[in-house]
């Protein structure tokens, strides 16, 4: 597809800032070496980011024999970013500085039945107001708010097209939110939020191709290919949870049978447990989180039912991940989101064995499978990153101002 | 991953030549509009290709009120490219001019058992010699030979790592071929050859993301994402034939169970037929091509067994393609290779219905499913395209020669 000069400039801007956030302070020369861009291109991009106050000059380093090299670092207080994780049972909002440190957090619980769009929007607006107040940042410094909502979203129009767990259809979520929130808003979903978080700050950073397997209530696979997020032609790529693992298998809420999600999403894991041991004390029929936590504790205590359920789940997961390895030949597969975090290393080990049984030798040898190294909520971090990307995409150089101050374009 | 300035320049060179081959004559202004590149970049790239004799100036067109615009066209006789399709039962070699017209063809049959590397190399060398002689081109004008061999290949070293049908392991195929063939050689496999053929000359040209489903003895899915071939970290992406469609299903030669290939590759289709009607006269137990052709004729004559076998095959294929649609959200899915060509429209219609039953609404609505429009052997065409890409990648500008003649770098 056409990749315009503007697209390339934006991608280069991402690449340079990503590298600076990972390693500050740094010189333009180091950035050129790390990104493969020319020194002239790096100098231009660094100049733009300095003008916007996103970077700061922090002195010089000696270069053997040459002129001292100027060092730059991210200017953490040069702006604030907000990430919103709308999940099935809660809304979590975090406010970040430009180095992506969490400065404030607000959680709102949502009771079952409390899932009408207007109710969810109320929770989000309250939590966004709370984090801005807690952090004490001026509104003008908030560069944007990224919002993750489960299901299929139209990023361009801000519409939540389909959220299966709430039976939402074509909800104009950004329009509703913009009645309460005056910062630039960016809508996307958790699987892509987790992927972009890994791409900027986690296990996919600097890797060629990465697959971020998102294990929560829903299941997806964010695809970070060639250094960027693969979105597909209508921004719905990554619906791995709705690929067939067992032809004519379990009925899925999408209408298909045998979807990956019905075996390895939190409700699927509960079903794996129920089929093995219908009266297990590990089972909390109305509470996914409590059941997954009980399984994690059970595995730690070598409870045979818990061990078997995690092994069965890993067997399904391993077959599905082997498909991703064979199809995409990624450098790394990252297990992310709350189910992966809760079941942790024991799940990872069983998954590695199961993938090795199913995948072809050549792509298997090239692929590492890891748990997400991101210590905070990856969905909030990824959502905030969408806001950061949005801000970087909207940098414009006005005619006649080429060597003057850069400006943000209007949203 | 790092995309160096050199990578970008090579990709831009592909894009410009692709556009010129599709529409000649054309102006630099039209090329800039069609590719999204700046006029200055297009002018530089066109200059390089003119210097190399790959393009030719063909006059001027009026531009409303402005200076007349120079027109360029591909210089068909400016070089020759050779594509080699090593299949299970034959070797086919085609020689192309630079507009990718077939100038000569040679076929060599291989009997069962005649599949030792030295035998295959002998067939390829003979056929390459034959097409060069038939076309009467000077050796110096042959820019390269692309070679497609089934299975997993290491493109960088020229080693056929694993060809399941012949039980080849780590065969240094390019080294063996280079003892007989003095042109630059490029090794890859049929699924990627079919994908690159669609990307340059077929249904994927100018499309955002495309999946080229390769239906032959083996099965794969070449991924043309973001305007380029997605190869993966070790050049093995696309092994969709070895993704699981039926957990614990049919045993596959890869060692896994239930692989897509075991249901929709030519031997899988024969098994679909045998399971339905073990003594069907459509079945030619030792001859895949004859069986597939008999099925195609049977469907045309409304033979109920043939209709049912194609429907069953389409059901498997549709479930598998729906997985690709959900995961990758492509703009187009192309059915390619000889099984797709033989079963044609009846298969396509059944596949479209089956995909619609399985895929999610949003990506389904964005995806078109078509038969390959390429009228000749897509594997030979794709292999020749690898040689063309190789030639374009090796263009160098020597220091001090910026405005002088460009040269090919040494292979």
Coordinates of C-alpha atoms in Angstrom, one line a residue, chain A residues 128-332:
Chain A
X128 CA -10.3 11.0 34.3
X129 CA -11.2 14.0 36.4
X130 CA -9.8 12.2 39.4
X131 CA -6.4 11.4 38.0
X132 CA -5.9 15.0 36.6
X133 CA -6.8 16.4 40.0
X134 CA -4.6 13.9 41.9
X135 CA -1.6 14.6 39.7
X136 CA -2.2 18.3 39.8
X137 CA -1.4 18.8 36.1
X138 CA -2.8 21.7 34.1
X139 CA -5.3 20.6 31.6
X140 CA -3.3 22.2 28.8
X141 CA -0.5 19.8 29.4
X142 CA -2.6 16.7 28.8
X143 CA -1.7 15.7 25.3
X144 CA -4.4 13.1 24.9
X145 CA -6.5 10.3 26.4
X146 CA -6.3 6.8 24.9
X147 CA -9.4 4.6 25.6
X148 CA -9.4 0.9 25.3
X149 CA -12.8 -0.9 25.0
X150 CA -13.3 -4.6 24.4
X151 CA -14.5 -5.9 21.0
X152 CA -14.4 -4.4 17.6
X153 CA -13.9 -0.6 17.3
X154 CA -13.9 1.8 14.4
X155 CA -10.9 3.9 15.3
X156 CA -11.5 6.6 12.7
X157 CA -15.1 7.3 13.8
X158 CA -14.7 6.5 17.5
X159 CA -17.5 3.9 17.4
X160 CA -17.6 0.8 19.5
X161 CA -19.0 -1.5 16.8
X162 CA -19.5 -4.6 18.8
X163 CA -18.7 -5.5 22.4
X164 CA -19.9 -9.0 22.9
X165 CA -19.9 -9.2 26.7
X166 CA -22.3 -6.2 26.9
X167 CA -24.1 -6.7 23.6
X168 CA -23.1 -3.2 22.5
X169 CA -23.7 -2.5 18.8
X170 CA -22.4 0.7 17.1
X171 CA -22.1 2.8 20.3
X172 CA -20.6 6.3 19.4
X173 CA -18.3 6.1 22.4
X174 CA -15.9 9.0 21.6
X175 CA -18.8 11.3 20.9
X176 CA -20.3 10.4 24.3
X177 CA -17.0 10.8 26.1
X178 CA -16.3 14.2 24.4
X179 CA -19.3 15.6 26.1
X180 CA -17.4 15.2 29.4
X181 CA -13.7 15.2 28.4
X182 CA -12.1 18.0 26.5
X183 CA -8.7 16.4 25.7
X184 CA -8.0 14.7 22.4
X185 CA -9.5 11.2 22.5
X186 CA -8.2 8.0 20.8
X187 CA -10.3 4.8 20.8
X188 CA -8.9 1.3 20.3
X189 CA -9.2 -2.1 21.9
X190 CA -7.2 -4.1 24.6
X191 CA -5.5 -6.5 22.2
X192 CA -4.0 -3.6 20.3
X193 CA -3.3 -1.6 23.4
X194 CA -1.3 -4.6 24.9
X195 CA 0.6 -4.9 21.6
X196 CA 1.6 -1.3 21.3
X197 CA 2.6 -1.3 25.0
X198 CA 5.0 -4.2 24.3
X199 CA 6.2 -2.5 21.1
X200 CA 7.2 0.7 22.8
X201 CA 8.1 -0.5 26.3
X202 CA 8.1 -4.2 26.6
X203 CA 9.2 -7.5 25.0
X204 CA 8.6 -6.5 21.4
X205 CA 10.7 -3.3 21.6
X206 CA 13.5 -3.5 18.9
X207 CA 12.3 -7.0 17.8
X208 CA 11.5 -7.7 14.1
X209 CA 8.1 -9.3 14.4
X210 CA 6.2 -10.0 17.6
X211 CA 2.9 -11.5 18.5
X212 CA 1.3 -10.3 21.8
X213 CA -1.2 -12.9 23.0
X214 CA -3.8 -11.1 25.1
X215 CA -5.3 -13.5 27.7
X216 CA -8.2 -12.1 29.6
X217 CA -11.9 -12.6 29.5
X218 CA -11.5 -12.1 25.8
X219 CA -8.5 -13.4 23.8
X220 CA -6.6 -11.8 21.0
X221 CA -3.2 -11.5 19.3
X222 CA -1.8 -8.1 18.7
X223 CA 0.5 -8.2 15.7
X224 CA 3.6 -6.0 15.9
X225 CA 5.1 -6.6 12.4
X226 CA 8.0 -4.7 10.9
X227 CA 8.3 -2.4 13.9
X228 CA 4.7 -1.2 13.8
X229 CA 1.2 -2.5 14.7
X230 CA -0.5 -4.5 12.0
X231 CA -4.0 -3.1 12.0
X232 CA -5.5 -4.6 8.8
X233 CA -7.6 -2.9 6.3
X234 CA -10.4 -2.0 8.7
X235 CA -8.5 -2.0 12.0
X236 CA -9.7 -5.4 13.2
X237 CA -6.6 -7.5 12.8
X238 CA -5.7 -9.7 15.7
X239 CA -9.0 -11.5 16.4
X240 CA -7.1 -14.7 17.0
X241 CA -9.6 -15.5 19.8
X242 CA -12.1 -16.1 17.0
X243 CA -10.0 -18.5 14.9
X244 CA -11.0 -22.1 14.9
X245 CA -9.1 -24.4 17.1
X246 CA -11.6 -27.3 17.3
X247 CA -13.8 -27.7 14.2
X248 CA -17.4 -28.0 15.4
X249 CA -16.2 -27.5 19.0
X250 CA -17.6 -25.3 21.8
X251 CA -20.1 -22.6 20.8
X252 CA -18.7 -19.1 20.9
X253 CA -20.6 -15.9 21.4
X254 CA -19.4 -14.8 18.0
X255 CA -21.7 -17.5 16.5
X256 CA -18.8 -19.8 15.4
X257 CA -17.8 -23.1 17.0
X258 CA -14.5 -24.1 18.4
X259 CA -12.9 -20.6 18.7
X260 CA -9.6 -20.4 20.5
X261 CA -11.3 -18.0 23.0
X262 CA -13.8 -20.6 24.2
X263 CA -10.9 -22.8 25.4
X264 CA -8.3 -20.3 26.8
X265 CA -10.3 -17.1 27.7
X266 CA -11.1 -16.9 31.4
X267 CA -14.7 -18.3 30.9
X268 CA -13.1 -21.0 28.8
X269 CA -10.7 -21.9 31.5
X270 CA -13.6 -22.1 34.0
X271 CA -15.3 -24.5 31.6
X272 CA -12.1 -26.6 31.4
X273 CA -12.2 -26.8 35.2
X274 CA -15.9 -27.6 35.3
X275 CA -15.6 -30.4 32.8
X276 CA -12.8 -31.9 34.8
X277 CA -14.2 -31.4 38.3
X278 CA -17.7 -29.9 38.4
X279 CA -17.7 -29.4 42.1
X280 CA -14.2 -28.2 42.6
X281 CA -13.7 -25.7 45.4
X282 CA -11.5 -23.8 43.0
X283 CA -14.6 -22.9 41.0
X284 CA -16.2 -19.5 41.7
X285 CA -19.0 -19.7 39.2
X286 CA -19.8 -16.0 39.1
X287 CA -16.3 -14.7 39.5
X288 CA -13.6 -15.2 36.8
X289 CA -10.9 -13.4 38.7
X290 CA -11.4 -15.4 41.9
X291 CA -11.4 -18.7 39.9
X292 CA -8.2 -17.8 38.0
X293 CA -6.5 -16.7 41.3
X294 CA -7.6 -20.0 42.9
X295 CA -6.1 -22.0 40.1
X296 CA -2.9 -20.1 40.4
X297 CA -2.7 -20.8 44.2
X298 CA -3.7 -24.4 43.5
X299 CA -0.8 -24.9 41.0
X300 CA 1.6 -23.4 43.6
X301 CA 0.3 -25.9 46.1
X302 CA 0.5 -28.7 43.6
X303 CA -3.2 -29.4 43.7
X304 CA -3.7 -32.1 41.0
X305 CA -6.9 -30.6 39.6
X306 CA -5.4 -27.1 39.3
X307 CA -2.3 -28.6 37.7
X308 CA -4.4 -30.6 35.2
X309 CA -6.6 -27.6 34.3
X310 CA -3.5 -25.4 33.6
X311 CA -2.0 -28.2 31.6
X312 CA -5.2 -28.7 29.5
X313 CA -5.4 -24.9 29.0
X314 CA -1.8 -24.8 27.9
X315 CA -2.4 -27.6 25.5
X316 CA -5.1 -25.6 23.7
X317 CA -3.1 -22.4 24.0
X318 CA 0.0 -24.2 22.7
X319 CA -1.7 -25.5 19.6
X320 CA -3.1 -22.1 18.9
X321 CA 0.2 -20.3 19.5
X322 CA 2.0 -22.9 17.2
X323 CA -0.4 -21.8 14.5
X324 CA 0.7 -18.2 15.0
X325 CA 4.4 -19.3 15.0
X326 CA 3.9 -21.3 11.7
X327 CA 1.9 -18.6 10.0
X328 CA 3.8 -15.5 11.1
X329 CA 7.3 -16.7 12.0
X330 CA 7.7 -14.1 14.8
X331 CA 10.8 -13.4 16.8
X332 CA 8.9 -13.3 20.1

